[in-house]
């Protein structure tokens, strides 16, 4: 009965087992930084909620996960699970039993899970207050050996048991109120082959360049594929969540890196990623802080990297979006830019400001230690890039472009005049005018402007960036800083987005040696430690959420670019000698 595994094996402790389009996964992660002993069916509708606990009938069972099949085994006993579409899981067992139990033992009028036997088709249905969904267990072969807690109220064990002494197969479905009885007409082996074909097609589309030099490419692709959900609730489009662990949202800058990574091979999905937060712009043009199934948060914003991202995205799309799509994007980007120009500039000031480190995406960076309301150079630089992108879009659409170019020049000049100290940028309090320095990598992020910086400034920033390099990559706070914390979020650990932005800017500024070094170190880090939210800068250990999509996307972005340079460089050297690096926008 065993199905040959497909794709790379991965640790279920780090990466959940899921399927493109599904809102649930199988994982031991049941809350933020909380790991259960057993695997759970965890739904992300209305938040992260462990609904069903899956416990094999024998202790000491080993779990093997691949993109296609999840397997528990103990000696000759096996349990295998495969998805039958986004909302259904098929599970079968041979010489190994399984208990499917409500994760919450207590049922109240407002929380918990209820279990009943459905007289229509004989299935057993768990209903969850937390997700507002039902979870139907249908026996396809064999029989239940035991049922506990059906129709029980209050505190009780609610479970169904499958036997260990005869083969069995079940389906578990997540749905709303009612649906036809589950037919199970497709054989288990066929489902495995179909999932294998789907995942292989996805990998071939987004990473056709992969090879021995990029050993983590397939697993990076799986992290993206498995974290994708179908439109539901406030998620207006097919969306790649940041994770199907506790970071199960789309934040309004994280999505840009996923869009870029997907663009060449999955252009429609990539375009949806870029546009999704813009579906929730408010009346001022501001993007939300984050979007997920049941909430849209506007208490913070995120940095305006969207002009930078749109340029990279369009370079990678196989075909340009049609005029209507570009016109809509131009309007959305203009409104988002207008928010910063109109709502985030103090009277008489040329530079916009953040209200909190969260607005920058670098929540607790040392830049914000003394004051949170600050004019910072990273914000100015991102806005300059976005204004130049708007000018190009306006020209393409036959709209006036001068206002955007003039505003870009104005902010560019103010950034250098008001924040540059000759070696690095300093932040300024918009109320008092007081400037302060920090050692955060955030103060060096204007390097993302690349060739749009004066050469001496770019060179000074490159020198500053090198002081942040560890064996594994760019520490967000230098390891010799008094404020460095190994697991300090933005006060030390290595992050994917800062790595990509810095690498790209350095390359476009002609600082290719450092850019190459940063790229190599980050790729090696992911190949060693996976796709964590961030990494210990000194040990390379993955930290926080261990299955983060923007990290996987950043690996794919940098790996694809490195592979292209290898191929181009080899061809160029064969013809003329050493290859010249590209400095134009799009150096990734």
Short mmCIF file of N, CA, C and O in Angstrom, two decimals, residues 104-208:
data_model
loop_
_atom_site.label_atom_id
_atom_site.label_comp_id
_atom_site.label_asym_id
_atom_site.label_seq_id
_atom_site.Cartn_x
_atom_site.Cartn_y
_atom_site.Cartn_z
N UNK A 104 -9.88 20.61 21.46
CA UNK A 104 -10.38 21.23 22.69
C UNK A 104 -11.33 20.27 23.40
O UNK A 104 -12.30 19.80 22.80
N UNK A 105 -11.08 20.00 24.66
CA UNK A 105 -11.93 19.06 25.40
C UNK A 105 -13.20 19.73 25.92
O UNK A 105 -14.20 19.06 26.18
N UNK A 106 -13.19 21.05 26.08
CA UNK A 106 -14.33 21.73 26.68
C UNK A 106 -15.15 22.47 25.64
O UNK A 106 -14.60 23.25 24.85
N UNK A 107 -16.44 22.24 25.67
CA UNK A 107 -17.40 22.91 24.78
C UNK A 107 -18.23 23.87 25.61
O UNK A 107 -18.81 23.49 26.63
N UNK A 108 -18.25 25.14 25.21
CA UNK A 108 -19.07 26.15 25.86
C UNK A 108 -20.02 26.73 24.83
O UNK A 108 -19.93 26.38 23.64
N UNK A 109 -20.93 27.61 25.22
CA UNK A 109 -21.80 28.25 24.21
C UNK A 109 -21.06 29.13 23.22
O UNK A 109 -21.66 29.58 22.23
N UNK A 110 -19.74 29.37 23.45
CA UNK A 110 -19.01 30.27 22.58
C UNK A 110 -17.68 29.70 22.09
O UNK A 110 -16.97 30.36 21.33
N UNK A 111 -17.31 28.53 22.52
CA UNK A 111 -16.00 27.99 22.14
C UNK A 111 -16.03 26.47 22.19
O UNK A 111 -16.90 25.86 22.80
N UNK A 112 -15.02 25.89 21.53
CA UNK A 112 -14.89 24.44 21.57
C UNK A 112 -15.45 23.75 20.35
O UNK A 112 -15.85 24.38 19.36
N UNK A 113 -15.47 22.43 20.41
CA UNK A 113 -15.86 21.59 19.28
C UNK A 113 -16.90 20.58 19.73
O UNK A 113 -16.75 19.93 20.77
N UNK A 114 -17.92 20.43 18.92
CA UNK A 114 -19.03 19.50 19.18
C UNK A 114 -18.93 18.35 18.19
O UNK A 114 -18.51 18.54 17.04
N UNK A 115 -19.31 17.15 18.61
CA UNK A 115 -19.26 15.96 17.75
C UNK A 115 -20.63 15.30 17.70
O UNK A 115 -21.29 15.13 18.72
N UNK A 116 -21.05 14.93 16.49
CA UNK A 116 -22.29 14.17 16.34
C UNK A 116 -22.15 13.21 15.17
O UNK A 116 -21.33 13.40 14.26
N UNK A 117 -22.97 12.16 15.20
CA UNK A 117 -23.07 11.23 14.08
C UNK A 117 -24.20 11.71 13.18
O UNK A 117 -25.33 11.92 13.64
N UNK A 118 -23.90 11.88 11.90
CA UNK A 118 -24.89 12.40 10.96
C UNK A 118 -25.79 11.27 10.48
O UNK A 118 -25.31 10.32 9.84
N UNK A 119 -27.10 11.35 10.75
CA UNK A 119 -27.99 10.27 10.31
C UNK A 119 -28.18 10.22 8.80
O UNK A 119 -28.70 9.23 8.27
N UNK A 120 -27.77 11.25 8.09
CA UNK A 120 -27.93 11.26 6.63
C UNK A 120 -27.00 10.25 5.97
O UNK A 120 -27.40 9.47 5.10
N UNK A 121 -25.72 10.25 6.38
CA UNK A 121 -24.75 9.40 5.67
C UNK A 121 -23.90 8.55 6.62
O UNK A 121 -22.99 7.85 6.17
N UNK A 122 -24.14 8.63 7.92
CA UNK A 122 -23.38 7.82 8.87
C UNK A 122 -22.02 8.37 9.20
O UNK A 122 -21.25 7.73 9.93
N UNK A 123 -21.67 9.54 8.68
CA UNK A 123 -20.37 10.15 9.00
C UNK A 123 -20.40 10.72 10.41
O UNK A 123 -21.45 10.85 11.04
N UNK A 124 -19.22 11.08 10.91
CA UNK A 124 -19.10 11.77 12.19
C UNK A 124 -18.57 13.17 11.91
O UNK A 124 -17.59 13.33 11.17
N UNK A 125 -19.23 14.17 12.50
CA UNK A 125 -18.93 15.56 12.18
C UNK A 125 -18.52 16.32 13.44
O UNK A 125 -19.24 16.30 14.45
N UNK A 126 -17.36 16.95 13.37
CA UNK A 126 -16.91 17.86 14.42
C UNK A 126 -17.24 19.29 13.96
O UNK A 126 -16.93 19.67 12.82
N UNK A 127 -17.86 20.08 14.82
CA UNK A 127 -18.13 21.48 14.48
C UNK A 127 -17.32 22.38 15.40
O UNK A 127 -17.29 22.17 16.62
N UNK A 128 -16.66 23.39 14.84
CA UNK A 128 -15.73 24.22 15.60
C UNK A 128 -16.25 25.65 15.71
O UNK A 128 -16.51 26.31 14.71
N UNK A 129 -16.41 26.11 16.96
CA UNK A 129 -16.75 27.51 17.17
C UNK A 129 -15.64 28.42 16.66
O UNK A 129 -15.89 29.50 16.12
N UNK A 130 -14.39 28.01 16.86
CA UNK A 130 -13.26 28.88 16.55
C UNK A 130 -13.16 29.18 15.06
O UNK A 130 -12.87 30.31 14.66
N UNK A 131 -13.37 28.19 14.22
CA UNK A 131 -13.25 28.42 12.78
C UNK A 131 -14.60 28.69 12.12
O UNK A 131 -14.64 29.18 10.98
N UNK A 132 -15.70 28.32 12.80
CA UNK A 132 -17.01 28.45 12.18
C UNK A 132 -17.21 27.45 11.05
O UNK A 132 -18.02 27.67 10.15
N UNK A 133 -16.50 26.33 11.11
CA UNK A 133 -16.57 25.32 10.06
C UNK A 133 -16.83 23.94 10.67
O UNK A 133 -16.66 23.72 11.86
N UNK A 134 -17.22 23.01 9.78
CA UNK A 134 -17.44 21.63 10.17
C UNK A 134 -16.34 20.75 9.59
O UNK A 134 -15.79 21.06 8.51
N UNK A 135 -16.09 19.64 10.27
CA UNK A 135 -15.03 18.71 9.88
C UNK A 135 -15.63 17.31 9.89
O UNK A 135 -15.80 16.70 10.94
N UNK A 136 -15.96 16.83 8.70
CA UNK A 136 -16.68 15.56 8.57
C UNK A 136 -15.70 14.42 8.34
O UNK A 136 -14.84 14.49 7.46
N UNK A 137 -15.85 13.38 9.13
CA UNK A 137 -15.04 12.17 8.98
C UNK A 137 -15.92 11.08 8.38
O UNK A 137 -16.89 10.63 9.00
N UNK A 138 -15.57 10.65 7.18
CA UNK A 138 -16.31 9.61 6.47
C UNK A 138 -15.43 8.37 6.33
O UNK A 138 -14.30 8.47 5.85
N UNK A 139 -15.93 7.24 6.76
CA UNK A 139 -15.19 5.99 6.62
C UNK A 139 -15.39 5.44 5.22
O UNK A 139 -16.52 5.20 4.78
N UNK A 140 -14.30 5.24 4.50
CA UNK A 140 -14.36 4.73 3.12
C UNK A 140 -14.12 3.23 3.06
O UNK A 140 -14.63 2.56 2.16
N UNK A 141 -13.31 2.73 3.95
CA UNK A 141 -13.10 1.28 4.05
C UNK A 141 -12.73 0.93 5.47
O UNK A 141 -12.22 1.77 6.21
N UNK A 142 -13.00 -0.31 5.86
CA UNK A 142 -12.83 -0.69 7.25
C UNK A 142 -13.97 -0.13 8.09
O UNK A 142 -15.06 0.19 7.57
N UNK A 143 -13.76 0.00 9.37
CA UNK A 143 -14.81 0.48 10.26
C UNK A 143 -14.18 1.13 11.47
O UNK A 143 -13.03 0.84 11.84
N UNK A 144 -14.92 2.04 12.09
CA UNK A 144 -14.46 2.64 13.34
C UNK A 144 -14.42 1.57 14.43
O UNK A 144 -15.29 0.71 14.50
N UNK A 145 -13.40 1.64 15.26
CA UNK A 145 -13.33 0.71 16.38
C UNK A 145 -13.94 1.29 17.65
O UNK A 145 -14.28 0.55 18.57
N UNK A 146 -14.11 2.62 17.66
CA UNK A 146 -14.66 3.24 18.88
C UNK A 146 -15.05 4.68 18.57
O UNK A 146 -14.43 5.35 17.73
N UNK A 147 -16.07 5.16 19.24
CA UNK A 147 -16.48 6.56 19.18
C UNK A 147 -16.74 7.04 20.59
O UNK A 147 -17.41 6.36 21.38
N UNK A 148 -16.22 8.21 20.94
CA UNK A 148 -16.43 8.78 22.27
C UNK A 148 -16.96 10.21 22.13
O UNK A 148 -16.52 10.97 21.25
N UNK A 149 -17.87 10.58 23.01
CA UNK A 149 -18.27 11.97 23.16
C UNK A 149 -19.24 12.50 22.15
O UNK A 149 -19.43 13.72 22.06
N UNK A 150 -19.87 11.64 21.35
CA UNK A 150 -20.86 12.13 20.39
C UNK A 150 -22.02 12.77 21.14
O UNK A 150 -22.58 12.17 22.08
N UNK A 151 -22.36 13.97 20.78
CA UNK A 151 -23.44 14.79 21.35
C UNK A 151 -23.16 15.22 22.79
O UNK A 151 -24.04 15.80 23.45
N UNK A 152 -21.95 14.98 23.29
CA UNK A 152 -21.63 15.39 24.65
C UNK A 152 -21.50 16.90 24.75
O UNK A 152 -21.05 17.58 23.82
N UNK A 153 -21.88 17.45 25.89
CA UNK A 153 -21.72 18.86 26.18
C UNK A 153 -20.68 19.03 27.28
O UNK A 153 -20.27 18.06 27.93
N UNK A 154 -20.25 20.27 27.49
CA UNK A 154 -19.28 20.51 28.56
C UNK A 154 -17.92 19.91 28.24
O UNK A 154 -17.45 19.93 27.11
N UNK A 155 -17.29 19.34 29.25
CA UNK A 155 -15.96 18.75 29.08
C UNK A 155 -16.08 17.26 28.81
O UNK A 155 -16.73 16.53 29.55
N UNK A 156 -15.46 16.83 27.71
CA UNK A 156 -15.53 15.40 27.33
C UNK A 156 -14.46 15.12 26.28
O UNK A 156 -13.98 16.03 25.61
N UNK A 157 -14.11 13.84 26.18
CA UNK A 157 -13.27 13.40 25.07
C UNK A 157 -14.18 13.14 23.88
O UNK A 157 -15.07 12.29 23.96
N UNK A 158 -13.95 13.86 22.80
CA UNK A 158 -14.76 13.67 21.59
C UNK A 158 -13.83 13.14 20.51
O UNK A 158 -12.93 13.84 20.06
N UNK A 159 -14.05 11.89 20.10
CA UNK A 159 -13.08 11.27 19.20
C UNK A 159 -13.69 10.10 18.46
O UNK A 159 -14.72 9.54 18.87
N UNK A 160 -13.03 9.73 17.35
CA UNK A 160 -13.32 8.49 16.65
C UNK A 160 -12.00 7.76 16.48
O UNK A 160 -10.95 8.38 16.27
N UNK A 161 -12.04 6.42 16.61
CA UNK A 161 -10.84 5.61 16.53
C UNK A 161 -10.90 4.67 15.33
O UNK A 161 -11.94 4.05 15.07
N UNK A 162 -9.77 4.57 14.63
CA UNK A 162 -9.59 3.60 13.55
C UNK A 162 -8.72 2.47 14.06
O UNK A 162 -7.78 2.70 14.83
N UNK A 163 -8.97 1.23 13.64
CA UNK A 163 -8.31 0.07 14.25
C UNK A 163 -6.88 -0.14 13.75
O UNK A 163 -6.52 0.29 12.65
N UNK A 164 -6.10 -0.83 14.54
CA UNK A 164 -4.76 -1.19 14.13
C UNK A 164 -4.66 -2.60 13.59
O UNK A 164 -3.58 -3.01 13.12
N UNK A 165 -5.76 -3.38 13.63
CA UNK A 165 -5.69 -4.78 13.22
C UNK A 165 -6.34 -5.05 11.88
O UNK A 165 -6.48 -6.22 11.48
N UNK A 166 -6.78 -4.01 11.18
CA UNK A 166 -7.32 -4.19 9.82
C UNK A 166 -7.14 -2.90 9.04
O UNK A 166 -7.08 -1.81 9.63
N UNK A 167 -7.01 -2.98 7.71
CA UNK A 167 -6.84 -1.77 6.90
C UNK A 167 -8.07 -0.87 6.99
O UNK A 167 -9.19 -1.35 7.15
N UNK A 168 -7.86 0.40 6.85
CA UNK A 168 -8.95 1.36 6.89
C UNK A 168 -8.59 2.59 6.06
O UNK A 168 -7.42 2.84 5.77
N UNK A 169 -9.61 3.34 5.68
CA UNK A 169 -9.38 4.61 4.99
C UNK A 169 -10.53 5.55 5.31
O UNK A 169 -11.69 5.15 5.38
N UNK A 170 -10.19 6.83 5.54
CA UNK A 170 -11.19 7.84 5.84
C UNK A 170 -10.94 9.09 5.01
O UNK A 170 -9.86 9.27 4.43
N UNK A 171 -11.94 9.94 4.97
CA UNK A 171 -11.80 11.29 4.42
C UNK A 171 -12.19 12.28 5.50
O UNK A 171 -13.14 12.06 6.25
N UNK A 172 -11.45 13.38 5.61
CA UNK A 172 -11.79 14.48 6.52
C UNK A 172 -11.98 15.73 5.66
O UNK A 172 -11.08 16.13 4.92
N UNK A 173 -13.17 16.32 5.76
CA UNK A 173 -13.50 17.50 4.95
C UNK A 173 -13.73 18.71 5.84
O UNK A 173 -14.34 18.60 6.90
N UNK A 174 -13.28 19.87 5.39
CA UNK A 174 -13.59 21.15 6.03
C UNK A 174 -14.61 21.87 5.16
O UNK A 174 -14.37 22.11 3.97
N UNK A 175 -15.75 22.22 5.72
CA UNK A 175 -16.79 22.90 4.93
C UNK A 175 -17.65 23.75 5.86
O UNK A 175 -17.45 23.78 7.08
N UNK A 176 -18.63 24.45 5.27
CA UNK A 176 -19.43 25.40 6.04
C UNK A 176 -20.60 24.72 6.74
O UNK A 176 -20.52 24.34 7.90
N UNK A 177 -21.71 24.52 6.04
CA UNK A 177 -22.92 24.06 6.72
C UNK A 177 -23.36 22.67 6.31
O UNK A 177 -23.69 21.83 7.15
N UNK A 178 -23.40 22.41 5.01
CA UNK A 178 -23.84 21.10 4.54
C UNK A 178 -23.24 20.84 3.17
O UNK A 178 -22.93 21.76 2.43
N UNK A 179 -23.10 19.57 2.84
CA UNK A 179 -22.68 19.18 1.49
C UNK A 179 -23.08 17.73 1.27
O UNK A 179 -23.41 17.01 2.20
N UNK A 180 -23.02 17.34 0.02
CA UNK A 180 -23.39 15.97 -0.32
C UNK A 180 -22.45 14.98 0.36
O UNK A 180 -21.30 15.31 0.63
N UNK A 181 -22.92 13.77 0.62
CA UNK A 181 -22.03 12.74 1.19
C UNK A 181 -20.78 12.57 0.34
O UNK A 181 -20.83 12.64 -0.90
N UNK A 182 -19.66 12.34 1.00
CA UNK A 182 -18.39 12.18 0.29
C UNK A 182 -18.37 10.85 -0.45
O UNK A 182 -18.61 9.79 0.14
N UNK A 183 -18.06 10.91 -1.74
CA UNK A 183 -18.12 9.70 -2.57
C UNK A 183 -16.81 8.92 -2.56
O UNK A 183 -16.80 7.69 -2.57
N UNK A 184 -15.68 9.62 -2.57
CA UNK A 184 -14.39 8.93 -2.56
C UNK A 184 -14.17 8.09 -3.79
O UNK A 184 -13.66 6.96 -3.71
N UNK A 185 -14.51 8.63 -4.95
CA UNK A 185 -14.43 7.83 -6.18
C UNK A 185 -13.02 7.73 -6.75
O UNK A 185 -12.75 6.87 -7.59
N UNK A 186 -12.12 8.60 -6.33
CA UNK A 186 -10.74 8.59 -6.83
C UNK A 186 -9.86 7.79 -5.89
O UNK A 186 -9.87 8.01 -4.68
N UNK A 187 -9.12 6.86 -6.43
CA UNK A 187 -8.26 6.00 -5.62
C UNK A 187 -7.15 6.80 -4.95
O UNK A 187 -6.68 7.82 -5.48
N UNK A 188 -6.71 6.33 -3.80
CA UNK A 188 -5.67 6.98 -3.03
C UNK A 188 -4.40 7.16 -3.88
O UNK A 188 -3.79 8.24 -3.90
N UNK A 189 -4.00 6.12 -4.59
CA UNK A 189 -2.78 6.18 -5.40
C UNK A 189 -2.90 7.23 -6.50
O UNK A 189 -1.93 7.92 -6.83
N UNK A 190 -4.10 7.38 -7.06
CA UNK A 190 -4.31 8.38 -8.10
C UNK A 190 -4.18 9.79 -7.51
O UNK A 190 -3.60 10.69 -8.13
N UNK A 191 -4.70 9.98 -6.31
CA UNK A 191 -4.55 11.28 -5.66
C UNK A 191 -3.08 11.62 -5.46
O UNK A 191 -2.65 12.76 -5.68
N UNK A 192 -2.30 10.64 -5.05
CA UNK A 192 -0.87 10.86 -4.86
C UNK A 192 -0.20 11.26 -6.16
O UNK A 192 0.63 12.18 -6.20
N UNK A 193 -0.54 10.57 -7.23
CA UNK A 193 0.05 10.90 -8.54
C UNK A 193 -0.37 12.30 -8.99
O UNK A 193 0.44 13.06 -9.53
N UNK A 194 -1.63 12.65 -8.76
CA UNK A 194 -2.11 13.97 -9.15
C UNK A 194 -1.39 15.07 -8.38
O UNK A 194 -1.01 16.11 -8.94
N UNK A 195 -1.24 14.87 -7.06
CA UNK A 195 -0.55 15.89 -6.26
C UNK A 195 0.91 16.01 -6.70
O UNK A 195 1.47 17.10 -6.75
N UNK A 196 1.52 14.85 -7.00
CA UNK A 196 2.89 14.86 -7.47
C UNK A 196 3.02 15.67 -8.76
O UNK A 196 3.93 16.49 -8.91
N UNK A 197 2.10 15.45 -9.68
CA UNK A 197 2.13 16.16 -10.96
C UNK A 197 1.93 17.65 -10.77
O UNK A 197 2.59 18.48 -11.41
N UNK A 198 1.01 18.02 -9.87
CA UNK A 198 0.73 19.44 -9.64
C UNK A 198 1.93 20.15 -9.03
O UNK A 198 2.31 21.25 -9.47
N UNK A 199 2.52 19.53 -8.03
CA UNK A 199 3.66 20.17 -7.39
C UNK A 199 4.84 20.25 -8.34
O UNK A 199 5.53 21.27 -8.42
N UNK A 200 5.09 19.19 -9.09
CA UNK A 200 6.20 19.19 -10.05
C UNK A 200 6.02 20.28 -11.08
O UNK A 200 6.98 20.98 -11.45
N UNK A 201 4.79 20.46 -11.56
CA UNK A 201 4.52 21.52 -12.54
C UNK A 201 4.79 22.89 -11.95
O UNK A 201 5.33 23.78 -12.62
N UNK A 202 4.43 23.08 -10.69
CA UNK A 202 4.67 24.36 -10.03
C UNK A 202 6.17 24.63 -9.90
O UNK A 202 6.64 25.73 -10.22
N UNK A 203 6.93 23.64 -9.45
CA UNK A 203 8.37 23.82 -9.31
C UNK A 203 9.01 24.08 -10.67
O UNK A 203 9.86 24.97 -10.81
N UNK A 204 8.60 23.32 -11.68
CA UNK A 204 9.16 23.52 -13.01
C UNK A 204 8.87 24.93 -13.54
O UNK A 204 9.67 25.51 -14.27
N UNK A 205 7.72 25.48 -13.14
CA UNK A 205 7.34 26.81 -13.62
C UNK A 205 8.16 27.90 -12.95
O UNK A 205 8.65 28.82 -13.61
N UNK A 206 8.31 27.83 -11.62
CA UNK A 206 8.96 28.95 -10.93
C UNK A 206 10.45 28.76 -10.72
O UNK A 206 11.15 29.73 -10.43
N UNK A 207 10.96 27.54 -10.87
CA UNK A 207 12.40 27.31 -10.69
C UNK A 207 12.93 26.36 -11.76
O UNK A 207 13.55 25.34 -11.43
N UNK A 208 12.72 26.66 -13.04
CA UNK A 208 13.22 25.76 -14.08
C UNK A 208 14.74 25.71 -14.14
O UNK A 208 15.32 24.78 -14.72
#
